């Protein structure tokens, strides 16, 4: 029987662009180019490796996001995923993590899955809690923040490098896994992959396909509210000296002046 | 006065500093009730009482160590149901965030992660967060359910505020999911004897410019002269020169010390995300155009192999 892998990928504003908030205090997605979150490339990569090891596996990439989020799906398909699902609905604008996780949980269930793989955090919201919430909602084991992952005989094992210890984890499928950026470089799409991706199926679902009411999601339905967002004042220009042989001493003098020594 | 649940991060009964900071913040909203789980939980009581905990709920069971996250969620939920608090505060560690998030789903609440400040507001606690690599500061609230908020280390000053801190045993029944993910082995990290990166008052970090694992001794020597923690950029970590646990930045630790020293680090946006809120920033880099110089209070354009050892010697000389 085929191993059904669903990879959750997010379409995010480029971190190297001038990111800011829109008037309604949601993330502005119009003025900065979007892309597949770099941290989710690691999830796609691990899915591909797990599929290569399995006798028979199928990888579906899933995103919840605006029209442009298709770009993220295309990138994942060109890396080698088999098919894609795009959950798109005007009522989703402003959804927070509770709403997004609800939509993803319903979509994953509708798609059918043995293994869900996510990134460690999105590069825009950087919460890093969605995988745990998804596991809670689906009622399956969470095997998260793995720097190494393996799937064999219906069991997922992996290494979680925490602050105080490195742990070896084990759970049976179905399960939700998240992988860190230590799990191994993601591959670049090949020319062949890019061409093949154009022919791969991308399904579009909206909220009614998932039997979710509009007031359960979106800015109005959010469980949290952002009241204000202010740009941090730019740091005032400091003193910059060129080392002419005394640079270390000059720096020490500065630190002493600031009472650090 | 409303009670506020505070999840305790401790190592065999030794309470970690971020939890004491949480007690300071919790007292702005209500009366802190602490929840300590696992081996040594009861030994946390004295430190928690001294910092304002009116009650300390404790539980220990093998499940806490043998299975990932969920047993702790079951226990925190039991505490939540026993106390009916006005808010739940959890330290923003990787595990803390996961525990908080799963609790929030169960109790039908919204969650705010990585708060850097917290104050009481008319519509419940208001959390300050940093967004977009700390280039923005936001204020937000949980608008549905009991606020569940995770708070980063170094977000408040630890204040003594003696309270009763009476220990009470917490009754916990584990659900079916509690044993879903088994921890089959655990290798504790060896202590370096240096301060914890996220808690340190001074952090000295090295990047690609350090040019080799063996050269990190230069960074460590400077750190030791200042009593600082050692950090590294991802480039240095990826090269295998320093452990990932010391990485500063978006996918590593975010630090907010009194002083941050960057040596041989260019200052990419993902690195800035983890250190931009430091009070004072200094850098040594041989490239005058490096973006890190846009952040610094004091910068030296020069070779770190010359500047850093001289700085270390000078600090030692001045400290006598
Ligand atoms: C999704 C994602 C997440 C990321 N997360 C992180 C993260 O958490 N943390 C992080 O740090 N990065 C992260 N990065 C990587 C980041 O983009 C940069 O690549 C990285 O920070 C560069 O490290 P560096 O400054 O040490 O190296 P470089 O950019 O190569 O800079 C090295 C600097 O050292 C200077 N130098 C060289 N030799 C000397 C010398 N002898 N004396 C003085 N100066 C010298 C050079 O002038 C240069 O400025 C992430 C990237 C992505 C895409
Ligand atoms: N809108 C989304 N669509 C699909 N996957 C998502 C979405 N948001 C978050 N994720 C997944 O959840 C992970 C953690 O996200 P977060 O908790 O928001 O930091 C990401 O790395 C993605 O794999």
XYZ file of C-alpha atoms and ligand atoms in Angstrom:
657
model
C 0.000 0.000 0.000
C 1.189 3.337 -0.909
C 2.628 5.685 1.745
C 0.627 8.906 1.559
C 2.744 11.913 2.503
C 1.276 15.415 2.777
C 3.751 18.288 3.027
C 2.417 21.618 4.369
C 4.171 24.533 2.701
C 3.666 28.232 3.198
C 3.969 31.064 0.719
C 5.721 33.947 2.490
C 7.066 37.428 1.721
C 10.798 37.346 0.928
C 12.706 37.898 4.173
C 15.335 39.978 2.380
C 12.641 42.365 1.093
C 11.215 45.367 2.936
C 8.538 43.471 4.877
C 5.816 45.429 6.622
C 2.195 45.398 7.783
C -0.867 46.339 5.748
C -3.400 48.894 7.057
C -5.451 46.171 8.749
C -2.258 45.012 10.553
C -2.042 41.743 8.637
C 1.205 40.854 6.851
C 1.455 42.919 3.675
C 1.757 40.488 0.783
C 1.473 42.944 -2.090
C 4.645 45.026 -1.940
C 7.197 42.291 -1.332
C 7.821 39.303 -3.610
C 6.582 36.025 -2.239
C 8.174 32.603 -2.335
C 8.037 29.107 -0.866
C 9.238 29.524 2.740
C 12.868 28.384 2.741
C 12.242 26.409 5.904
C 9.515 24.410 4.150
C 11.952 23.384 1.414
C 13.536 21.188 4.074
C 10.152 19.496 4.616
C 9.775 18.846 0.877
C 13.332 17.472 0.760
C 12.735 15.018 3.615
C 9.454 13.926 2.015
C 11.315 13.185 -1.218
C 13.965 11.183 0.626
C 11.376 9.202 2.584
C 9.472 8.503 -0.656
C 12.675 7.329 -2.352
C 13.254 4.817 0.463
C 9.656 3.571 0.464
C 8.519 0.990 -2.086
C 5.569 3.062 -3.066
C 4.795 6.580 -1.930
C 2.891 9.606 -3.080
C 3.690 13.179 -2.054
C 0.991 15.843 -1.965
C 1.988 19.424 -1.193
C -0.642 21.508 0.541
C -0.844 25.235 1.055
C -3.382 27.626 2.537
C -2.871 31.007 0.977
C -3.771 33.619 -1.638
C -3.768 33.166 -5.425
C 0.016 33.699 -5.672
C 0.651 30.839 -3.241
C 0.462 28.606 -6.337
C 4.093 29.641 -6.922
C 5.088 27.841 -3.732
C 3.237 24.709 -4.866
C 4.912 24.856 -8.303
C 8.327 25.069 -6.704
C 7.604 22.034 -4.515
C 6.239 20.129 -7.525
C 9.350 20.989 -9.526
C 11.486 19.606 -6.690
C 9.644 16.309 -7.177
C 6.331 16.235 -5.287
C 3.536 14.427 -7.166
C 0.500 16.640 -6.769
C -0.728 19.745 -5.015
C -3.708 21.133 -3.153
C -4.324 24.862 -2.847
C -6.843 26.005 -0.247
C -7.904 29.470 -1.296
C -10.862 31.556 -0.158
C -11.379 35.313 0.235
C -12.722 34.666 3.722
C -9.303 33.354 4.783
C -7.664 36.804 4.794
C -6.210 37.543 8.241
C -6.553 33.994 9.614
C -4.287 33.287 12.615
C -2.601 30.027 13.601
C -5.738 28.542 15.192
C -7.711 29.095 11.991
C -4.903 28.004 9.661
C -4.409 24.818 11.644
C -8.150 24.098 11.455
C -8.107 24.481 7.674
C -4.954 22.381 7.306
C -6.343 19.647 9.564
C -9.552 19.387 7.533
C -7.632 19.489 4.249
C -5.161 16.827 5.349
C -8.036 14.571 6.413
C -9.867 15.103 3.160
C -6.705 14.375 1.150
C -5.938 11.225 3.144
C -2.540 10.790 4.820
C -0.148 8.484 6.620
C 2.466 11.138 7.290
C 2.261 14.939 7.436
C 5.567 16.798 7.144
C 5.977 20.512 7.894
C 8.814 22.983 8.265
C 10.050 24.056 11.717
C 8.479 27.529 11.485
C 7.219 29.903 8.853
C 9.692 32.656 7.994
C 7.050 35.389 8.314
C 5.062 34.468 11.427
C 7.930 32.438 12.990
C 5.649 30.863 15.587
C 6.762 27.284 15.103
C 3.649 25.914 16.821
C 1.504 24.856 13.907
C 2.879 21.283 13.704
C 2.047 20.617 17.379
C -1.433 22.105 16.940
C -2.009 20.043 13.808
C -1.083 16.857 15.694
C -3.446 17.846 18.511
C -6.297 18.507 16.079
C -5.699 15.297 14.101
C -5.264 13.233 17.252
C -2.015 11.647 16.034
C 1.536 11.634 17.452
C 3.716 14.723 16.978
C 7.339 14.021 16.117
C 8.639 17.541 15.786
C 11.811 19.592 15.294
C 13.747 16.682 13.853
C 17.238 17.102 12.479
C 17.102 13.518 11.225
C 14.075 11.482 10.207
C 13.388 7.970 8.950
C 10.237 6.012 8.155
C 10.206 2.224 8.171
C 7.459 -0.378 8.596
C 4.849 2.123 9.674
C 7.117 3.706 12.271
C 8.730 7.131 12.182
C 11.945 7.701 14.114
C 14.050 10.814 14.383
C 16.465 12.934 16.370
C 15.371 16.081 18.158
C 18.262 18.305 19.220
C 16.975 20.315 22.156
C 18.637 22.843 24.409
C 19.456 20.491 27.239
C 19.559 17.143 25.445
C 19.455 15.379 22.139
C 16.524 12.960 22.041
C 15.735 9.968 19.878
C 11.988 9.779 19.167
C 9.689 7.082 17.864
C 6.003 6.969 16.914
C 3.740 4.912 14.720
C 2.001 6.282 11.665
C -0.110 8.231 11.053
C 1.913 11.101 12.543
C 2.855 14.760 12.122
C 6.568 15.427 11.642
C 8.378 18.759 11.475
C 11.981 19.053 10.312
C 14.585 21.721 11.048
C 17.084 23.383 8.756
C 19.649 20.924 10.137
C 17.919 18.027 8.367
C 19.874 18.415 5.132
C 20.079 20.885 2.240
C 17.068 20.960 -0.042
C 17.657 20.036 -3.682
C 17.327 22.535 -6.523
C 14.626 21.809 -9.062
C 16.154 20.387 -12.244
C 15.129 21.642 -15.681
C 13.312 18.343 -16.184
C 11.587 18.807 -12.836
C 10.451 22.296 -13.750
C 9.007 21.085 -17.044
C 7.309 18.076 -15.410
C 5.770 20.278 -12.685
C 3.739 22.136 -15.292
C 1.765 18.962 -16.003
C 1.219 17.876 -12.393
C -2.293 18.259 -10.974
C -3.085 21.224 -8.674
C -6.482 21.008 -7.012
C -8.210 24.081 -5.609
C -10.424 23.831 -2.536
C -12.365 26.538 -0.771
C -13.893 26.679 2.701
C -17.137 25.027 1.627
C -15.170 22.049 0.261
C -13.815 21.639 3.802
C -17.108 22.350 5.535
C -15.663 25.298 7.412
C -17.812 28.363 8.107
C -16.431 31.775 7.189
C -16.707 33.027 10.784
C -14.392 30.266 12.045
C -11.458 31.828 10.176
C -10.288 35.168 8.777
C -9.490 38.376 10.593
C -12.918 38.484 12.283
C -12.738 34.877 13.388
C -9.163 35.137 14.664
C -8.369 34.031 18.229
C -5.885 36.886 18.588
C -5.938 40.584 17.717
C -3.037 42.852 16.775
C -3.760 46.346 18.120
C -0.687 48.161 16.840
C 2.508 47.690 14.869
C 5.333 50.190 14.922
C 8.569 50.197 13.018
C 11.484 49.889 15.392
C 13.452 53.111 15.334
C 16.631 52.585 13.316
C 19.644 52.202 15.572
C 21.515 55.465 15.775
C 24.792 55.401 13.892
C 27.649 54.316 16.107
C 31.349 55.025 16.045
C 33.326 53.090 13.480
C 37.096 53.021 13.604
C 39.639 51.411 11.316
C 42.148 49.216 13.057
C 45.602 50.803 12.818
C 47.090 48.442 15.376
C 45.150 49.709 18.394
C 41.619 48.551 17.403
C 41.309 46.051 20.233
C 42.391 48.611 22.805
C 39.993 51.207 21.410
C 37.142 48.730 21.646
C 38.143 47.943 25.235
C 38.080 51.672 26.006
C 34.533 51.887 24.608
C 33.386 48.860 26.642
C 34.953 50.299 29.790
C 33.108 53.574 29.145
C 29.860 51.593 28.975
C 30.774 49.840 32.257
C 31.064 46.382 30.682
C 34.592 46.024 32.040
C -7.538 38.770 42.526
C -7.472 36.579 39.428
C -4.966 33.772 39.325
C -2.396 33.398 36.548
C -0.940 30.001 35.737
C 2.837 29.974 35.242
C 4.486 26.892 33.726
C 7.819 26.231 35.418
C 10.976 25.387 33.483
C 13.357 23.646 35.852
C 16.193 21.137 35.857
C 15.765 18.610 38.672
C 14.173 21.252 40.867
C 16.499 24.142 39.937
C 14.239 26.841 38.492
C 15.585 28.468 35.347
C 15.771 32.245 35.210
C 13.123 32.789 32.481
C 10.506 31.288 34.828
C 11.390 33.822 37.543
C 10.982 36.560 34.921
C 7.543 35.115 34.096
C 6.537 35.453 37.745
C 7.385 39.170 37.579
C 5.171 39.561 34.509
C 2.405 37.367 35.949
C 2.135 39.635 39.002
C 1.179 42.510 36.695
C -1.938 40.546 35.715
C -2.847 38.612 38.838
C -1.639 36.143 41.451
C 0.853 33.622 40.083
C 0.082 29.934 40.574
C 3.059 27.862 39.414
C 2.901 24.423 37.789
C 6.051 22.319 38.134
C 6.278 18.857 36.586
C 8.712 15.964 36.621
C 11.628 14.898 38.813
C 12.411 17.407 41.553
C 9.208 19.406 40.991
C 8.641 19.939 44.714
C 12.123 21.389 45.141
C 11.154 24.354 42.972
C 8.772 25.689 45.644
C 11.221 27.804 47.662
C 12.514 29.770 44.657
C 8.999 30.182 43.248
C 7.568 31.378 46.582
C 10.370 33.911 46.938
C 9.400 35.381 43.554
C 5.670 35.598 44.107
C 4.030 32.201 43.569
C 1.034 31.931 45.889
C 0.707 28.241 45.151
C 2.899 25.594 43.508
C 1.095 22.679 41.858
C 3.387 19.712 41.372
C 3.179 16.341 39.667
C 5.714 13.675 38.828
C 5.269 10.562 36.711
C 7.559 8.556 34.418
C 5.453 9.670 31.437
C 6.889 13.198 31.612
C 10.362 11.969 30.688
C 9.454 8.952 28.575
C 7.064 10.583 26.096
C 7.202 13.826 24.139
C 5.255 16.951 25.165
C 1.700 15.546 25.461
C 1.898 14.259 29.079
C 2.905 17.783 30.105
C -0.057 19.197 28.185
C -2.362 16.824 30.068
C -0.925 18.058 33.369
C -1.111 21.740 32.462
C -4.704 21.207 31.378
C -5.471 19.575 34.746
C -3.990 22.644 36.471
C -5.992 24.924 34.197
C -9.210 23.143 35.116
C -8.388 23.195 38.820
C -7.542 26.911 38.891
C -9.636 28.576 36.112
C -6.910 31.204 35.661
C -7.153 34.575 33.921
C -4.137 33.707 31.759
C -1.550 30.972 31.207
C 2.124 31.958 30.818
C 4.769 29.571 29.502
C 8.487 30.140 28.834
C 9.189 30.431 25.082
C 11.436 27.410 24.662
C 10.802 25.020 21.765
C 9.018 22.639 24.104
C 7.243 25.412 26.029
C 5.719 26.743 22.836
C 4.439 23.312 21.833
C 2.915 22.676 25.261
C 1.229 26.080 25.257
C -0.092 25.663 21.723
C -1.690 22.288 22.375
C -3.249 23.547 25.597
C -4.683 26.533 23.706
C -6.426 24.237 21.205
C -7.873 22.105 23.972
C -9.300 25.010 25.960
C -10.475 26.890 22.856
C -8.130 29.831 23.337
C -5.951 31.930 21.129
C -2.178 31.858 21.595
C 0.546 34.488 21.422
C 4.123 33.256 21.145
C 7.478 34.905 21.863
C 6.196 37.927 23.774
C 8.991 40.253 24.933
C 6.813 42.210 27.365
C 3.428 41.908 28.972
C 1.119 44.356 30.710
C -2.446 44.371 31.989
C -5.039 45.897 29.648
C -8.782 46.617 29.654
C -9.432 43.634 27.407
C -6.917 41.291 28.997
C -3.118 41.084 28.949
C -1.373 42.999 26.163
C 1.727 41.329 24.741
C 4.583 43.093 22.987
C 6.198 41.065 20.196
C 8.944 41.649 17.644
C 8.103 40.992 14.000
C 9.966 40.727 10.687
C 13.428 40.107 12.085
C 12.743 42.544 14.934
C 12.239 45.478 12.568
C 8.700 45.975 13.943
C 7.196 45.952 17.417
C 3.573 44.870 17.769
C 1.075 44.877 20.586
C -1.496 42.114 20.584
C -4.098 40.354 22.676
C -5.804 37.019 22.775
C -9.385 37.772 21.781
C -10.986 34.351 22.322
C -10.777 32.224 25.433
C -8.223 32.418 28.248
C -5.035 34.075 27.000
C -2.177 31.587 26.527
C 1.089 33.467 26.086
C 4.679 32.278 25.736
C 7.366 34.730 26.819
C 10.988 34.955 25.695
C 13.915 34.946 28.119
C 15.244 38.379 29.219
C 11.779 39.976 28.899
C 11.604 41.288 32.456
C 13.828 41.884 35.451
C 13.616 39.187 38.123
C 12.093 40.697 41.289
C 11.784 39.135 44.712
C 8.209 39.251 46.078
C 7.785 36.695 48.840
C 4.475 34.794 48.809
C 3.109 31.649 50.410
C 4.097 29.217 47.645
C 2.203 26.354 49.268
C 2.902 23.066 47.506
C -0.141 21.119 46.355
C -0.137 17.803 44.526
C -1.794 18.013 41.139
C -3.872 15.009 40.083
C -3.181 14.134 36.456
C -4.778 11.463 34.275
C -3.023 10.874 31.000
C -5.077 10.712 27.806
C -4.678 8.203 24.986
C -2.346 10.520 23.044
C 0.073 10.983 25.946
C 2.090 7.909 25.020
C 2.042 8.575 21.270
C 5.637 9.670 20.855
C 8.222 7.700 22.767
C 11.563 9.189 23.785
C 13.751 6.140 23.203
C 16.990 7.766 24.325
C 18.246 11.051 25.659
C 21.808 12.342 25.524
C 22.197 15.340 27.829
C 24.299 18.158 26.498
C 27.590 18.622 28.271
C 27.809 21.830 30.231
C 30.458 24.265 29.047
C 30.449 26.158 32.328
C 29.520 29.311 30.399
C 26.230 31.173 30.859
C 23.146 29.979 28.980
C 23.046 31.744 25.589
C 19.486 33.114 25.853
C 19.925 34.203 29.472
C 23.403 35.743 29.292
C 24.022 39.446 29.900
C 26.847 39.395 27.334
C 27.112 37.279 24.178
C 30.244 36.999 22.011
C 29.578 35.452 18.582
C 31.832 34.294 15.785
C 30.992 33.846 12.114
C 32.520 32.640 8.877
C 35.391 35.061 9.426
C 36.634 32.891 12.309
C 37.673 30.475 9.607
C 37.886 27.123 11.381
C 36.765 25.232 14.477
C 40.203 25.546 16.058
C 40.042 29.349 15.840
C 36.877 29.515 17.930
C 39.186 29.438 20.948
C 39.811 33.134 20.182
C 36.079 33.818 20.525
C 35.840 31.680 23.660
C 38.778 33.483 25.269
C 37.101 36.849 24.735
C 33.804 35.460 26.051
C 35.501 34.117 29.170
C 37.227 37.417 29.850
C 33.771 39.037 29.914
C 31.902 36.170 31.597
C 29.873 35.874 28.392
C 28.051 33.147 26.470
C 29.396 32.105 23.056
C 27.260 32.362 19.936
C 27.839 31.557 16.265
C 26.365 32.483 12.904
C 24.736 29.803 10.809
C 27.659 29.886 8.383
C 29.987 28.903 11.242
C 27.549 26.225 12.444
C 26.983 24.801 8.965
C 30.740 24.581 8.491
C 30.832 22.396 11.594
C 32.968 24.825 13.613
C 30.518 25.258 16.483
C 27.424 23.384 17.748
C 23.980 24.260 16.418
C 22.747 24.907 19.979
C 24.901 28.044 19.921
C 23.490 29.421 16.679
C 22.085 32.930 16.921
C 19.379 33.960 14.477
C 16.090 33.068 12.924
C 16.619 29.325 13.070
C 18.792 29.413 16.142
C 18.446 31.270 19.413
C 17.243 34.792 19.659
C 19.179 36.762 22.226
C 18.661 40.150 23.773
C 21.670 40.741 26.010
C 23.087 43.971 27.415
C 26.077 43.568 25.079
C 26.438 41.613 21.825
C 29.854 41.245 20.220
C 29.911 40.058 16.573
C 33.265 38.958 15.171
C 33.588 37.946 11.514
C 29.814 38.102 10.978
C 28.362 39.985 8.012
C 24.960 40.694 9.576
C 22.496 38.944 7.237
C 18.795 39.558 7.959
C 18.377 36.043 9.414
C 21.229 36.663 11.846
C 19.915 40.103 12.771
C 16.549 38.517 13.549
C 18.186 36.877 16.541
C 20.294 39.718 17.976
C 18.921 43.043 16.751
C 17.228 43.836 20.079
C 20.491 43.641 22.070
C 21.079 46.814 24.090
C 24.618 47.525 22.934
C 26.135 45.989 19.803
C 29.798 46.013 18.795
C 31.435 44.329 15.810
C 34.790 43.470 14.354
C 34.807 42.864 10.612
C 37.442 43.446 7.987
C 34.875 44.620 5.441
C 33.814 48.236 6.113
C 30.720 47.645 3.963
C 29.413 44.710 6.042
C 25.746 45.309 7.003
C 26.492 44.523 10.667
C 28.050 48.013 10.919
C 24.575 49.528 10.376
C 23.604 48.146 13.791
C 26.643 48.826 15.900
C 27.273 51.258 18.714
C 30.977 50.710 18.131
C 32.627 48.957 15.226
C 36.208 48.129 14.373
C 37.098 47.604 10.725
C 39.947 45.172 10.945
C 41.198 41.604 11.094
C 39.580 39.736 13.974
C 42.759 37.702 14.460
C 44.495 40.961 15.429
C 41.681 42.878 17.112
C 39.992 40.180 19.223
C 43.102 38.850 21.032
C 44.222 42.426 21.719
C 40.777 43.196 23.144
C 40.891 40.085 25.340
C 44.341 41.007 26.678
C 43.238 44.568 27.379
C 40.116 43.391 29.240
C 42.190 41.011 31.340
C 44.701 43.769 32.085
C 41.961 46.200 33.101
C 40.211 43.625 35.263
C 43.586 42.873 36.839
C 15.732 30.320 6.177
C 17.081 30.796 6.620
C 17.380 30.816 7.972
C 18.612 31.294 8.420
N 18.856 31.315 9.782
C 20.020 31.848 10.224
C 20.296 31.944 11.623
O 19.506 31.516 12.466
N 21.465 32.507 12.013
C 22.386 32.979 11.118
O 23.431 33.485 11.561
N 22.164 32.880 9.806
C 21.019 32.320 9.328
N 20.829 32.202 7.981
C 21.974 32.460 7.069
C 22.230 33.916 6.755
O 21.465 34.273 5.608
C 23.734 34.138 6.433
O 24.091 33.263 5.388
C 24.674 33.885 7.613
O 24.210 34.591 8.751
C 26.073 34.328 7.266
O 26.972 34.047 8.319
P 28.298 34.905 8.482
O 27.937 36.336 8.684
O 29.137 34.249 9.515
O 29.022 34.660 7.079
P 29.294 35.668 5.897
O 28.061 36.322 5.429
O 30.112 34.921 4.922
O 30.161 36.799 6.569
C 31.447 36.595 7.090
C 31.984 37.963 7.467
O 33.246 37.807 8.086
C 34.117 38.839 7.648
N 35.493 38.358 7.806
C 36.121 37.365 7.129
N 37.368 37.187 7.608
C 37.552 38.077 8.606
C 38.643 38.385 9.476
N 39.795 37.716 9.439
N 38.470 39.385 10.365
C 37.295 40.080 10.422
N 36.255 39.826 9.627
C 36.365 38.832 8.735
C 33.718 39.107 6.213
O 34.054 40.432 5.851
C 32.197 38.894 6.255
O 31.495 40.109 6.506
C 19.595 31.730 7.502
C 19.301 31.710 6.132
C 18.065 31.248 5.684
C 17.784 31.261 4.212
N -0.714 28.758 5.395
C -0.029 27.617 5.477
N -0.170 26.677 4.529
C 0.506 25.498 4.609
N 1.366 25.211 5.600
C 1.562 26.114 6.567
C 0.876 27.366 6.582
N 1.269 28.057 7.673
C 2.160 27.279 8.329
N 2.346 26.097 7.674
C 3.252 24.982 8.059
O 3.506 25.029 9.454
C 4.890 25.204 9.729
C 5.076 26.041 10.988
O 4.439 27.289 10.855
P 4.280 28.359 12.019
O 3.776 27.657 13.232
O 3.292 29.337 11.462
O 5.616 28.986 12.228
C 5.439 25.802 8.436
O 6.818 25.501 8.293
C 4.587 25.109 7.372
O 5.073 23.814 7.085
